[in-house]
mmCIF file of C-alpha atoms in Angstrom:
data_model
loop_
_atom_site.group_PDB
_atom_site.id
_atom_site.type_symbol
_atom_site.label_atom_id
_atom_site.label_comp_id
_atom_site.label_asym_id
_atom_site.label_seq_id
_atom_site.Cartn_x
_atom_site.Cartn_y
_atom_site.Cartn_z
ATOM 1 C CA MET A 1 -8.703 21.437 -10.662
ATOM 2 C CA PRO A 2 -9.309 23.040 -7.273
ATOM 3 C CA THR A 3 -6.340 23.378 -4.969
ATOM 4 C CA VAL A 4 -6.407 21.899 -1.503
ATOM 5 C CA ALA A 5 -7.200 24.331 1.275
ATOM 6 C CA GLU A 6 -5.501 23.656 4.577
ATOM 7 C CA THR A 7 -8.192 22.402 6.942
ATOM 8 C CA PRO A 8 -7.975 22.136 10.734
ATOM 9 C CA ASN A 9 -7.771 18.324 10.536
ATOM 10 C CA GLU A 10 -5.245 18.159 7.673
ATOM 11 C CA PHE A 11 -1.862 19.619 6.738
ATOM 12 C CA LYS A 12 0.883 19.177 4.169
ATOM 13 C CA LEU A 13 4.278 17.783 5.179
ATOM 14 C CA ASN A 14 7.334 20.003 4.758
ATOM 15 C CA ASN A 15 10.365 18.865 2.711
ATOM 16 C CA CYS A 16 8.478 16.427 0.490
ATOM 17 C CA PRO A 17 10.453 14.351 -2.056
ATOM 18 C CA GLY A 18 11.394 16.049 -5.313
ATOM 19 C CA ASP A 19 9.985 13.290 -7.534
ATOM 20 C CA GLY A 20 7.177 10.740 -7.491
ATOM 21 C CA ILE A 21 6.213 9.253 -4.117
ATOM 22 C CA SER A 22 6.116 5.455 -4.285
ATOM 23 C CA ALA A 23 5.091 4.524 -0.726
ATOM 24 C CA VAL A 24 4.134 5.945 2.666
ATOM 25 C CA LYS A 25 4.273 3.678 5.761
ATOM 26 C CA PHE A 26 3.709 4.525 9.430
ATOM 27 C CA SER A 27 5.920 3.174 12.204
ATOM 28 C CA PRO A 28 4.413 0.008 13.740
ATOM 29 C CA ALA A 29 4.103 1.558 17.181
ATOM 30 C CA SER A 30 3.630 5.279 16.617
ATOM 31 C CA SER A 31 1.464 7.683 14.660
ATOM 32 C CA GLN A 32 4.359 10.157 14.848
ATOM 33 C CA LEU A 33 6.884 8.546 12.486
ATOM 34 C CA LEU A 34 6.233 8.154 8.749
ATOM 35 C CA LEU A 35 8.535 6.426 6.248
ATOM 36 C CA VAL A 36 8.413 7.617 2.624
ATOM 37 C CA SER A 37 10.109 6.169 -0.475
ATOM 38 C CA SER A 38 10.456 8.098 -3.705
ATOM 39 C CA TRP A 39 11.576 8.119 -7.321
ATOM 40 C CA ASP A 40 14.116 10.789 -6.260
ATOM 41 C CA CYS A 41 16.195 7.822 -4.900
ATOM 42 C CA SER A 42 15.500 8.725 -1.259
ATOM 43 C CA VAL A 43 13.938 7.058 1.767
ATOM 44 C CA ARG A 44 12.807 9.686 4.268
ATOM 45 C CA LEU A 45 11.670 9.524 7.876
ATOM 46 C CA TYR A 46 9.274 12.272 8.946
ATOM 47 C CA ASP A 47 8.189 13.371 12.382
ATOM 48 C CA VAL A 48 4.544 13.983 11.543
ATOM 49 C CA THR A 49 3.743 15.628 14.887
ATOM 50 C CA GLY A 50 6.501 18.223 14.507
ATOM 51 C CA ASN A 51 6.128 18.344 10.702
ATOM 52 C CA ASN A 52 9.827 17.921 10.011
ATOM 53 C CA LEU A 53 12.208 15.626 8.142
ATOM 54 C CA ARG A 54 14.070 13.609 10.757
ATOM 55 C CA ASN A 55 16.294 11.332 8.658
ATOM 56 C CA LYS A 56 17.077 10.381 5.075
ATOM 57 C CA TYR A 57 19.157 7.857 3.138
ATOM 58 C CA THR A 58 19.452 7.091 -0.564
ATOM 59 C CA HIS A 59 19.635 4.346 -3.169
ATOM 60 C CA ALA A 60 21.437 4.488 -6.534
ATOM 61 C CA SER A 61 18.068 4.600 -8.370
ATOM 62 C CA ALA A 62 14.372 5.175 -7.724
ATOM 63 C CA VAL A 63 12.999 3.537 -4.558
ATOM 64 C CA LEU A 64 9.731 1.687 -5.195
ATOM 65 C CA ASP A 65 8.784 0.517 -1.687
ATOM 66 C CA CYS A 66 9.805 0.566 1.972
ATOM 67 C CA CYS A 67 8.735 -0.829 5.325
ATOM 68 C CA PHE A 68 9.642 -0.734 9.007
ATOM 69 C CA TYR A 69 11.230 -3.797 10.611
ATOM 70 C CA ASP A 70 11.211 -1.974 13.945
ATOM 71 C CA PRO A 71 10.986 1.758 14.775
ATOM 72 C CA VAL A 72 14.690 2.360 13.994
ATOM 73 C CA HIS A 73 15.306 -0.075 11.097
ATOM 74 C CA PRO A 74 13.544 0.600 7.793
ATOM 75 C CA TYR A 75 14.034 -1.635 4.741
ATOM 76 C CA SER A 76 13.752 -0.418 1.150
ATOM 77 C CA GLY A 77 14.157 -1.561 -2.448
ATOM 78 C CA GLY A 78 13.773 -0.285 -5.979
ATOM 79 C CA LEU A 79 15.237 0.044 -9.455
ATOM 80 C CA ASP A 80 18.825 -0.588 -8.281
ATOM 81 C CA HIS A 81 17.781 -4.205 -7.442
ATOM 82 C CA MET A 82 19.181 -3.731 -3.900
ATOM 83 C CA LEU A 83 17.479 -4.347 -0.558
ATOM 84 C CA LYS A 84 18.868 -1.854 1.945
ATOM 85 C CA THR A 85 18.373 -1.183 5.623
ATOM 86 C CA CYS A 86 19.505 1.744 7.731
ATOM 87 C CA ASP A 87 20.007 2.136 11.461
ATOM 88 C CA LEU A 88 18.237 5.452 12.034
ATOM 89 C CA ASN A 89 20.114 6.041 15.303
ATOM 90 C CA THR A 90 23.603 5.721 13.805
ATOM 91 C CA SER A 91 22.743 6.384 10.097
ATOM 92 C CA GLN A 92 24.669 3.215 9.197
ATOM 93 C CA GLU A 93 23.383 1.763 5.917
ATOM 94 C CA THR A 94 23.597 -1.928 4.984
ATOM 95 C CA VAL A 95 22.970 -3.626 1.634
ATOM 96 C CA VAL A 96 21.193 -6.795 2.735
ATOM 97 C CA GLY A 97 20.992 -8.457 -0.687
ATOM 98 C CA ASN A 98 19.610 -8.109 -4.169
ATOM 99 C CA HIS A 99 17.269 -9.362 -6.884
ATOM 100 C CA ASP A 100 17.970 -9.777 -10.618
ATOM 101 C CA ALA A 101 15.534 -6.963 -11.458
ATOM 102 C CA ALA A 102 13.770 -4.107 -9.700
ATOM 103 C CA ILE A 103 12.359 -4.709 -6.222
ATOM 104 C CA ARG A 104 8.725 -3.623 -6.416
ATOM 105 C CA CYS A 105 7.467 -4.567 -2.906
ATOM 106 C CA VAL A 106 8.985 -4.657 0.573
ATOM 107 C CA GLU A 107 6.960 -5.948 3.550
ATOM 108 C CA TYR A 108 7.641 -7.122 7.102
ATOM 109 C CA CYS A 109 5.788 -10.001 8.754
ATOM 110 C CA PRO A 110 5.957 -9.707 12.561
ATOM 111 C CA ASP A 111 4.323 -13.122 13.137
ATOM 112 C CA VAL A 112 7.233 -14.922 11.428
ATOM 113 C CA ASN A 113 9.856 -12.164 11.930
ATOM 114 C CA VAL A 114 10.813 -11.996 8.277
ATOM 115 C CA VAL A 115 11.272 -9.215 5.699
ATOM 116 C CA ILE A 116 9.800 -10.067 2.290
ATOM 117 C CA THR A 117 10.650 -8.611 -1.119
ATOM 118 C CA GLY A 118 8.761 -9.058 -4.386
ATOM 119 C CA SER A 119 10.530 -8.319 -7.660
ATOM 120 C CA TRP A 120 10.060 -7.886 -11.380
ATOM 121 C CA ASP A 121 12.473 -10.852 -11.670
ATOM 122 C CA GLN A 122 9.410 -13.020 -10.870
ATOM 123 C CA THR A 123 10.580 -14.058 -7.405
ATOM 124 C CA VAL A 124 9.713 -13.415 -3.784
ATOM 125 C CA LYS A 125 12.638 -13.505 -1.352
ATOM 126 C CA LEU A 126 12.599 -13.817 2.428
ATOM 127 C CA TRP A 127 15.206 -12.098 4.605
ATOM 128 C CA ASP A 128 16.103 -12.755 8.233
ATOM 129 C CA PRO A 129 16.355 -9.259 9.778
ATOM 130 C CA ARG A 130 18.418 -10.474 12.743
ATOM 131 C CA THR A 131 21.567 -11.159 10.679
ATOM 132 C CA PRO A 132 20.387 -9.726 8.196
ATOM 133 C CA CYS A 133 20.613 -12.337 5.414
ATOM 134 C CA ASN A 134 18.645 -14.142 2.697
ATOM 135 C CA ALA A 135 16.328 -16.905 3.920
ATOM 136 C CA GLY A 136 15.009 -18.248 0.618
ATOM 137 C CA SER A 137 13.894 -17.392 -2.912
ATOM 138 C CA PHE A 138 10.530 -18.469 -4.319
ATOM 139 C CA SER A 139 9.518 -18.304 -7.934
ATOM 140 C CA GLN A 140 6.242 -16.572 -8.940
ATOM 141 C CA PRO A 141 4.201 -16.880 -12.161
ATOM 142 C CA GLY A 142 5.029 -13.324 -13.296
ATOM 143 C CA LYS A 143 6.449 -9.960 -12.265
ATOM 144 C CA VAL A 144 5.414 -9.117 -8.699
ATOM 145 C CA TYR A 145 3.255 -5.974 -8.665
ATOM 146 C CA THR A 146 1.927 -5.954 -5.093
ATOM 147 C CA MET A 147 2.070 -7.943 -1.832
ATOM 148 C CA ALA A 148 0.201 -8.050 1.464
ATOM 149 C CA VAL A 149 0.923 -9.799 4.758
ATOM 150 C CA THR A 150 -1.896 -11.197 6.887
ATOM 151 C CA GLY A 151 -0.862 -13.099 10.018
ATOM 152 C CA ASP A 152 1.607 -15.731 8.811
ATOM 153 C CA ARG A 153 0.321 -15.643 5.224
ATOM 154 C CA LEU A 154 1.574 -13.702 2.230
ATOM 155 C CA ILE A 155 -0.686 -12.630 -0.644
ATOM 156 C CA VAL A 156 1.168 -11.900 -3.896
ATOM 157 C CA GLY A 157 -0.334 -10.155 -6.937
ATOM 158 C CA THR A 158 1.601 -10.665 -10.182
ATOM 159 C CA ALA A 159 1.396 -9.868 -13.871
ATOM 160 C CA GLY A 160 -1.249 -11.844 -15.725
ATOM 161 C CA ARG A 161 -3.831 -11.063 -12.994
ATOM 162 C CA ARG A 162 -2.582 -13.922 -10.841
ATOM 163 C CA VAL A 163 -2.912 -14.003 -7.045
ATOM 164 C CA LEU A 164 -0.968 -16.462 -4.880
ATOM 165 C CA VAL A 165 -1.432 -17.146 -1.177
ATOM 166 C CA TRP A 166 1.686 -18.459 0.596
ATOM 167 C CA ASP A 167 2.184 -19.775 4.132
ATOM 168 C CA LEU A 168 5.329 -18.010 5.378
ATOM 169 C CA ARG A 169 6.008 -20.851 7.834
ATOM 170 C CA ASN A 170 6.064 -23.399 5.018
ATOM 171 C CA MET A 171 7.076 -21.942 1.646
ATOM 172 C CA GLY A 172 7.547 -25.416 0.117
ATOM 173 C CA TYR A 173 4.310 -25.080 -1.838
ATOM 174 C CA VAL A 174 1.697 -22.464 -2.754
ATOM 175 C CA GLN A 175 -1.293 -22.587 -0.407
ATOM 176 C CA GLN A 176 -3.728 -21.102 -2.948
ATOM 177 C CA ARG A 177 -3.455 -20.102 -6.616
ATOM 178 C CA ARG A 178 -6.101 -17.673 -7.771
ATOM 179 C CA GLU A 179 -6.941 -15.431 -10.674
ATOM 180 C CA SER A 180 -8.066 -11.868 -10.017
ATOM 181 C CA SER A 181 -11.828 -11.489 -10.346
ATOM 182 C CA LEU A 182 -11.151 -8.148 -12.081
ATOM 183 C CA LYS A 183 -10.544 -8.107 -15.837
ATOM 184 C CA TYR A 184 -7.648 -5.643 -15.840
ATOM 185 C CA GLN A 185 -4.134 -5.434 -14.404
ATOM 186 C CA THR A 186 -3.815 -5.672 -10.617
ATOM 187 C CA ARG A 187 -2.530 -2.476 -9.002
ATOM 188 C CA CYS A 188 -2.746 -3.044 -5.220
ATOM 189 C CA ILE A 189 -3.623 -5.770 -2.680
ATOM 190 C CA ARG A 190 -4.098 -5.182 1.048
ATOM 191 C CA ALA A 191 -5.337 -7.629 3.712
ATOM 192 C CA PHE A 192 -8.180 -7.213 6.205
ATOM 193 C CA PRO A 193 -6.745 -6.789 9.731
ATOM 194 C CA ASN A 194 -9.055 -9.591 10.935
ATOM 195 C CA LYS A 195 -7.216 -11.940 8.505
ATOM 196 C CA GLN A 196 -10.426 -13.101 6.772
ATOM 197 C CA GLY A 197 -9.592 -11.779 3.335
ATOM 198 C CA TYR A 198 -8.125 -9.063 1.176
ATOM 199 C CA VAL A 199 -9.038 -6.185 -1.095
ATOM 200 C CA LEU A 200 -7.635 -5.975 -4.621
ATOM 201 C CA SER A 201 -7.731 -2.985 -6.960
ATOM 202 C CA SER A 202 -7.150 -2.684 -10.695
ATOM 203 C CA ILE A 203 -6.123 -0.046 -13.220
ATOM 204 C CA GLU A 204 -9.758 0.117 -14.381
ATOM 205 C CA GLY A 205 -11.584 1.900 -11.534
ATOM 206 C CA ARG A 206 -12.658 -1.248 -9.756
ATOM 207 C CA VAL A 207 -12.090 -2.976 -6.408
ATOM 208 C CA ALA A 208 -12.698 -6.604 -5.384
ATOM 209 C CA VAL A 209 -13.354 -7.845 -1.841
ATOM 210 C CA GLU A 210 -12.080 -11.426 -1.542
ATOM 211 C CA TYR A 211 -12.134 -14.054 1.226
ATOM 212 C CA LEU A 212 -9.293 -16.477 1.986
ATOM 213 C CA ASP A 213 -11.449 -19.387 3.196
ATOM 214 C CA PRO A 214 -11.944 -21.500 0.030
ATOM 215 C CA SER A 215 -15.228 -23.083 1.218
ATOM 216 C CA PRO A 216 -18.132 -22.386 -1.197
ATOM 217 C CA GLU A 217 -20.349 -20.707 1.440
ATOM 218 C CA ILE A 218 -17.608 -18.177 2.269
ATOM 219 C CA GLN A 219 -16.654 -17.648 -1.386
ATOM 220 C CA LYS A 220 -20.284 -16.638 -2.072
ATOM 221 C CA LYS A 221 -19.605 -13.461 -0.053
ATOM 222 C CA LYS A 222 -16.979 -12.071 -2.434
ATOM 223 C CA TYR A 223 -17.919 -9.154 -4.658
ATOM 224 C CA ALA A 224 -16.491 -6.304 -6.714
ATOM 225 C CA PHE A 225 -17.538 -2.709 -7.237
ATOM 226 C CA LYS A 226 -16.772 0.278 -9.452
ATOM 227 C CA CYS A 227 -15.135 3.386 -8.014
ATOM 228 C CA HIS A 228 -12.833 6.301 -8.899
ATOM 229 C CA ARG A 229 -14.856 7.165 -11.999
ATOM 230 C CA ILE A 230 -15.937 10.682 -12.934
ATOM 231 C CA LYS A 231 -18.606 11.680 -15.457
ATOM 232 C CA GLU A 232 -17.701 14.841 -17.367
ATOM 233 C CA ASP A 233 -19.768 16.130 -20.318
ATOM 234 C CA GLY A 234 -21.585 12.810 -20.560
ATOM 235 C CA ILE A 235 -18.349 10.822 -20.790
ATOM 236 C CA GLU A 236 -17.249 8.565 -17.934
ATOM 237 C CA LYS A 237 -13.555 8.795 -17.156
ATOM 238 C CA ILE A 238 -12.204 5.648 -15.481
ATOM 239 C CA TYR A 239 -9.125 5.938 -13.275
ATOM 240 C CA PRO A 240 -6.655 3.412 -11.810
ATOM 241 C CA VAL A 241 -7.103 2.601 -8.111
ATOM 242 C CA ASN A 242 -3.480 2.871 -6.977
ATOM 243 C CA ALA A 243 -3.668 2.626 -3.207
ATOM 244 C CA ILE A 244 -5.527 0.770 -0.457
ATOM 245 C CA ALA A 245 -5.028 1.153 3.305
ATOM 246 C CA PHE A 246 -6.863 -0.585 6.154
ATOM 247 C CA HIS A 247 -8.004 0.907 9.431
ATOM 248 C CA SER A 248 -6.673 -1.627 11.956
ATOM 249 C CA MET A 249 -9.477 -1.153 14.489
ATOM 250 C CA HIS A 250 -12.572 -0.957 12.293
ATOM 251 C CA ASN A 251 -11.648 -3.267 9.352
ATOM 252 C CA THR A 252 -12.705 -0.438 7.034
ATOM 253 C CA PHE A 253 -10.402 0.682 4.226
ATOM 254 C CA ALA A 254 -9.410 3.719 2.201
ATOM 255 C CA THR A 255 -8.832 3.712 -1.559
ATOM 256 C CA GLY A 256 -6.933 6.319 -3.554
ATOM 257 C CA GLY A 257 -7.160 6.788 -7.303
ATOM 258 C CA SER A 258 -5.646 8.694 -10.184
ATOM 259 C CA ASP A 259 -8.773 10.903 -10.033
ATOM 260 C CA GLY A 260 -7.243 12.554 -6.937
ATOM 261 C CA PHE A 261 -9.950 11.279 -4.588
ATOM 262 C CA VAL A 262 -9.746 9.247 -1.374
ATOM 263 C CA ASN A 263 -12.776 7.158 -0.379
ATOM 264 C CA ILE A 264 -13.396 5.246 2.858
ATOM 265 C CA TRP A 265 -15.325 1.962 2.554
ATOM 266 C CA ASP A 266 -17.012 -0.539 4.852
ATOM 267 C CA GLY A 267 -16.227 -3.719 2.922
ATOM 268 C CA PHE A 268 -18.367 -6.054 5.034
ATOM 269 C CA HIS A 269 -21.518 -3.963 4.601
ATOM 270 C CA LYS A 270 -20.793 -2.824 1.020
ATOM 271 C CA LYS A 271 -21.020 0.881 1.874
ATOM 272 C CA ARG A 272 -18.975 3.969 1.143
ATOM 273 C CA LEU A 273 -18.569 5.846 4.427
ATOM 274 C CA CYS A 274 -17.157 9.096 3.045
ATOM 275 C CA GLN A 275 -15.153 10.829 0.339
ATOM 276 C CA PHE A 276 -12.555 13.492 1.052
ATOM 277 C CA HIS A 277 -12.048 16.599 -1.084
ATOM 278 C CA ARG A 278 -10.164 16.231 -4.361
ATOM 279 C CA TYR A 279 -6.358 16.330 -4.040
ATOM 280 C CA PRO A 280 -4.162 18.112 -6.593
ATOM 281 C CA THR A 281 -3.150 14.967 -8.526
ATOM 282 C CA SER A 282 -3.139 11.139 -8.414
ATOM 283 C CA ILE A 283 -3.197 9.360 -5.055
ATOM 284 C CA ALA A 284 -0.083 7.170 -5.234
ATOM 285 C CA SER A 285 -0.050 5.686 -1.715
ATOM 286 C CA LEU A 286 -2.068 5.672 1.525
ATOM 287 C CA ALA A 287 -1.273 4.587 5.085
ATOM 288 C CA PHE A 288 -3.215 4.592 8.341
ATOM 289 C CA SER A 289 -1.279 4.851 11.599
ATOM 290 C CA HIS A 290 -1.393 1.728 13.805
ATOM 291 C CA ASP A 291 -4.231 3.147 15.930
ATOM 292 C CA GLY A 292 -6.172 4.457 12.926
ATOM 293 C CA SER A 293 -6.106 8.064 14.118
ATOM 294 C CA VAL A 294 -4.054 9.460 11.219
ATOM 295 C CA LEU A 295 -4.102 8.855 7.459
ATOM 296 C CA ALA A 296 -1.080 9.744 5.293
ATOM 297 C CA ILE A 297 -2.056 10.619 1.712
ATOM 298 C CA ALA A 298 0.554 10.798 -1.065
ATOM 299 C CA SER A 299 -0.657 13.068 -3.866
ATOM 300 C CA SER A 300 1.836 12.375 -6.628
ATOM 301 C CA TYR A 301 1.484 12.361 -10.414
ATOM 302 C CA MET A 302 2.016 8.824 -11.772
ATOM 303 C CA TYR A 303 2.595 9.713 -15.420
ATOM 304 C CA GLU A 304 -0.727 8.250 -16.542
ATOM 305 C CA GLU A 305 -0.694 10.778 -19.400
ATOM 306 C CA LEU A 306 3.078 10.714 -19.895
ATOM 307 C CA ASP A 307 5.287 13.734 -19.277
ATOM 308 C CA MET A 308 3.202 16.857 -18.765
ATOM 309 C CA ASP A 309 3.035 19.751 -16.340
ATOM 310 C CA HIS A 310 1.618 18.522 -13.051
ATOM 311 C CA PRO A 311 1.177 19.708 -9.447
ATOM 312 C CA GLU A 312 4.117 19.164 -7.128
ATOM 313 C CA ASP A 313 4.311 15.902 -5.220
ATOM 314 C CA ALA A 314 2.925 16.264 -1.704
ATOM 315 C CA ILE A 315 2.070 14.248 1.398
ATOM 316 C CA TYR A 316 -1.007 15.253 3.376
ATOM 317 C CA ILE A 317 -1.485 14.180 6.980
ATOM 318 C CA ARG A 318 -5.144 13.909 7.934
ATOM 319 C CA ASN A 319 -6.447 13.336 11.453
ATOM 320 C CA VAL A 320 -9.429 11.089 10.820
ATOM 321 C CA THR A 321 -12.472 10.575 13.026
ATOM 322 C CA ASP A 322 -14.641 7.558 13.833
ATOM 323 C CA GLN A 323 -17.397 9.296 11.897
ATOM 324 C CA GLU A 324 -15.266 8.932 8.755
ATOM 325 C CA THR A 325 -13.834 5.468 9.406
ATOM 326 C CA LYS A 326 -16.237 3.454 11.591
ATOM 327 C CA PRO A 327 -18.998 1.260 10.147
ATOM 328 C CA LYS A 328 -22.412 2.863 10.516
ATOM 329 C CA THR A 329 -24.066 -0.338 11.744
ATOM 330 C CA SER A 330 -24.229 -1.093 15.446
ATOM 331 C CA SER A 331 -21.514 -3.762 15.272
ATOM 332 C CA SER A 332 -18.782 -4.339 12.697
ATOM 333 C CA ALA A 333 -17.747 -7.794 11.553
ATOM 334 C CA SER A 334 -14.743 -9.181 13.338
#
């Protein structure tokens, strides 16, 4: 597999984690600060502009996800069942609470000012970041694999290909119960910035574009497409689509697969806008900065073929252009 050449618009971060990278998340207000969680038990804060590691704290086990509450308070969870936060100014760490099994997803909803965790214990928990303390536990139909926040709604993807839409202002009942339109296990869900819908990916090289409005005329717009598949010697290899990230300005999105490729899509016009060069190994996570100017790309082997020699885990920072991320039509859907 070809190695990645350093290009003028892309570089590799220094001091990358020593084990698999589980998540990359940009600060809500800056394209300079990047939060990274890893199987090496660490949560790291990078200064992307200066290409240096600014801060780091650890869990007792692998960290599976992280998010920013505000620019100086990240939250993180993983195999130690603990939700932690750290004051990056003072380096003071706090265990906020725990689940009965691994915490797979950690998200923050600014509209409701709540941190949300999804766990393999088949629950979603809400946390008030002001105290911080638990603000409720809500049972799900299976292990939580992925979550996305859109406005004041939460979209949860669980085992058994189930998708639930919750109203974070009223968690007394499930707003919508859905089944994935893809036949195989759900890997990632991310919401359109315009709050109209979400994109869901599966382990079988396929992505679905879904709409939240349940009316039949809107539901007619939903569709799915194949991607992250490579034909070699007449045989099609099909790869998991591990990562999705939305461009907040253009409503376009990037996907990353275990084929090592990153694609940019215009979901409303059913077009692929571009494909970047092949990265050394699986794309484990993707994140656009809040203004869409920078894309963080985690190239990290995900043990799809068990324990074997593999390229080192790396995070690439790519300065993206409108040519790569903006819909080609004269006006994008809003």
